[in-house]
Amino acid sequence: MSHEFHPLYVAYLVYFNRDRDYFECHEVLEELWLEKDREPVYKGLLQVAVGLFHFRNGTINSAYNKRIGAIKMLKSSLHKLTSSSHHTLGIDMSRLIADVREYITRLERYEQKPFDFYPIEISITDALLRKEVKAASKKIAPHVPLRTGYERGPKSKELLND
């Protein structure tokens, strides 16, 4: 089966939008990022997932502050996504950038106005990509329960063999 979009990128979007499985997002997009010679836009997308993972699964204590980790990752992602915004990859990059900026603003004010984790949706603008994500959603089983630790999984390598 030929793909207009890389299967790992399509899997990232499935895990990000359907499952909110930010750990697996990191797993699959890291493989693609390395394959694409560390292209910044993929690193930025990867870091959005890592930032959300930190905030949702972390704690706030003296050993590790999930808010600080999330801010660091999201700011880094914003830098990469804004410098690569011309490269949309079939998604609404402007909307994603705005959503990341809003999350950073809210996280920076967290101590004054705490809030519960909420997901970001990546809006798919390309019809072919939407079709590929829909087809992949039927093949990719969600991880239940979601992993909240940092173990390395073989899932990203399996996706390349499909």
C-alpha angles and dihedrals in degrees: 000000000000120000131206087201125043112263091232091055090048090049090050090056092048092051092043101047105025104033104020083221098155094170091060090043087061092047096053099037094048088060091051093044090055092045090051093054094260095299107194097229091061090048089051092052090046091052093052088059092045091050092052090045091054094049096045098043104028133087134228109238140114093275096052132000111203091200094057092046092049093048091050093051095042093049090050090049091049091055091052096043095048092049089050099038092122087066100070100166091211094303134105095259093177091057092047091051091050091049092050091049090051091049091051091050092050092046091051088056094042096113091056096038114019119197138182122256115274128183128243117226119218106218112222111214101173114086094212092050090049089053093048092048091050091050092046090049088064092052102039113077116212118244108247114221100024115240112250097179133072103255117141116241134199094227097102092055091049091056092057091057095056 
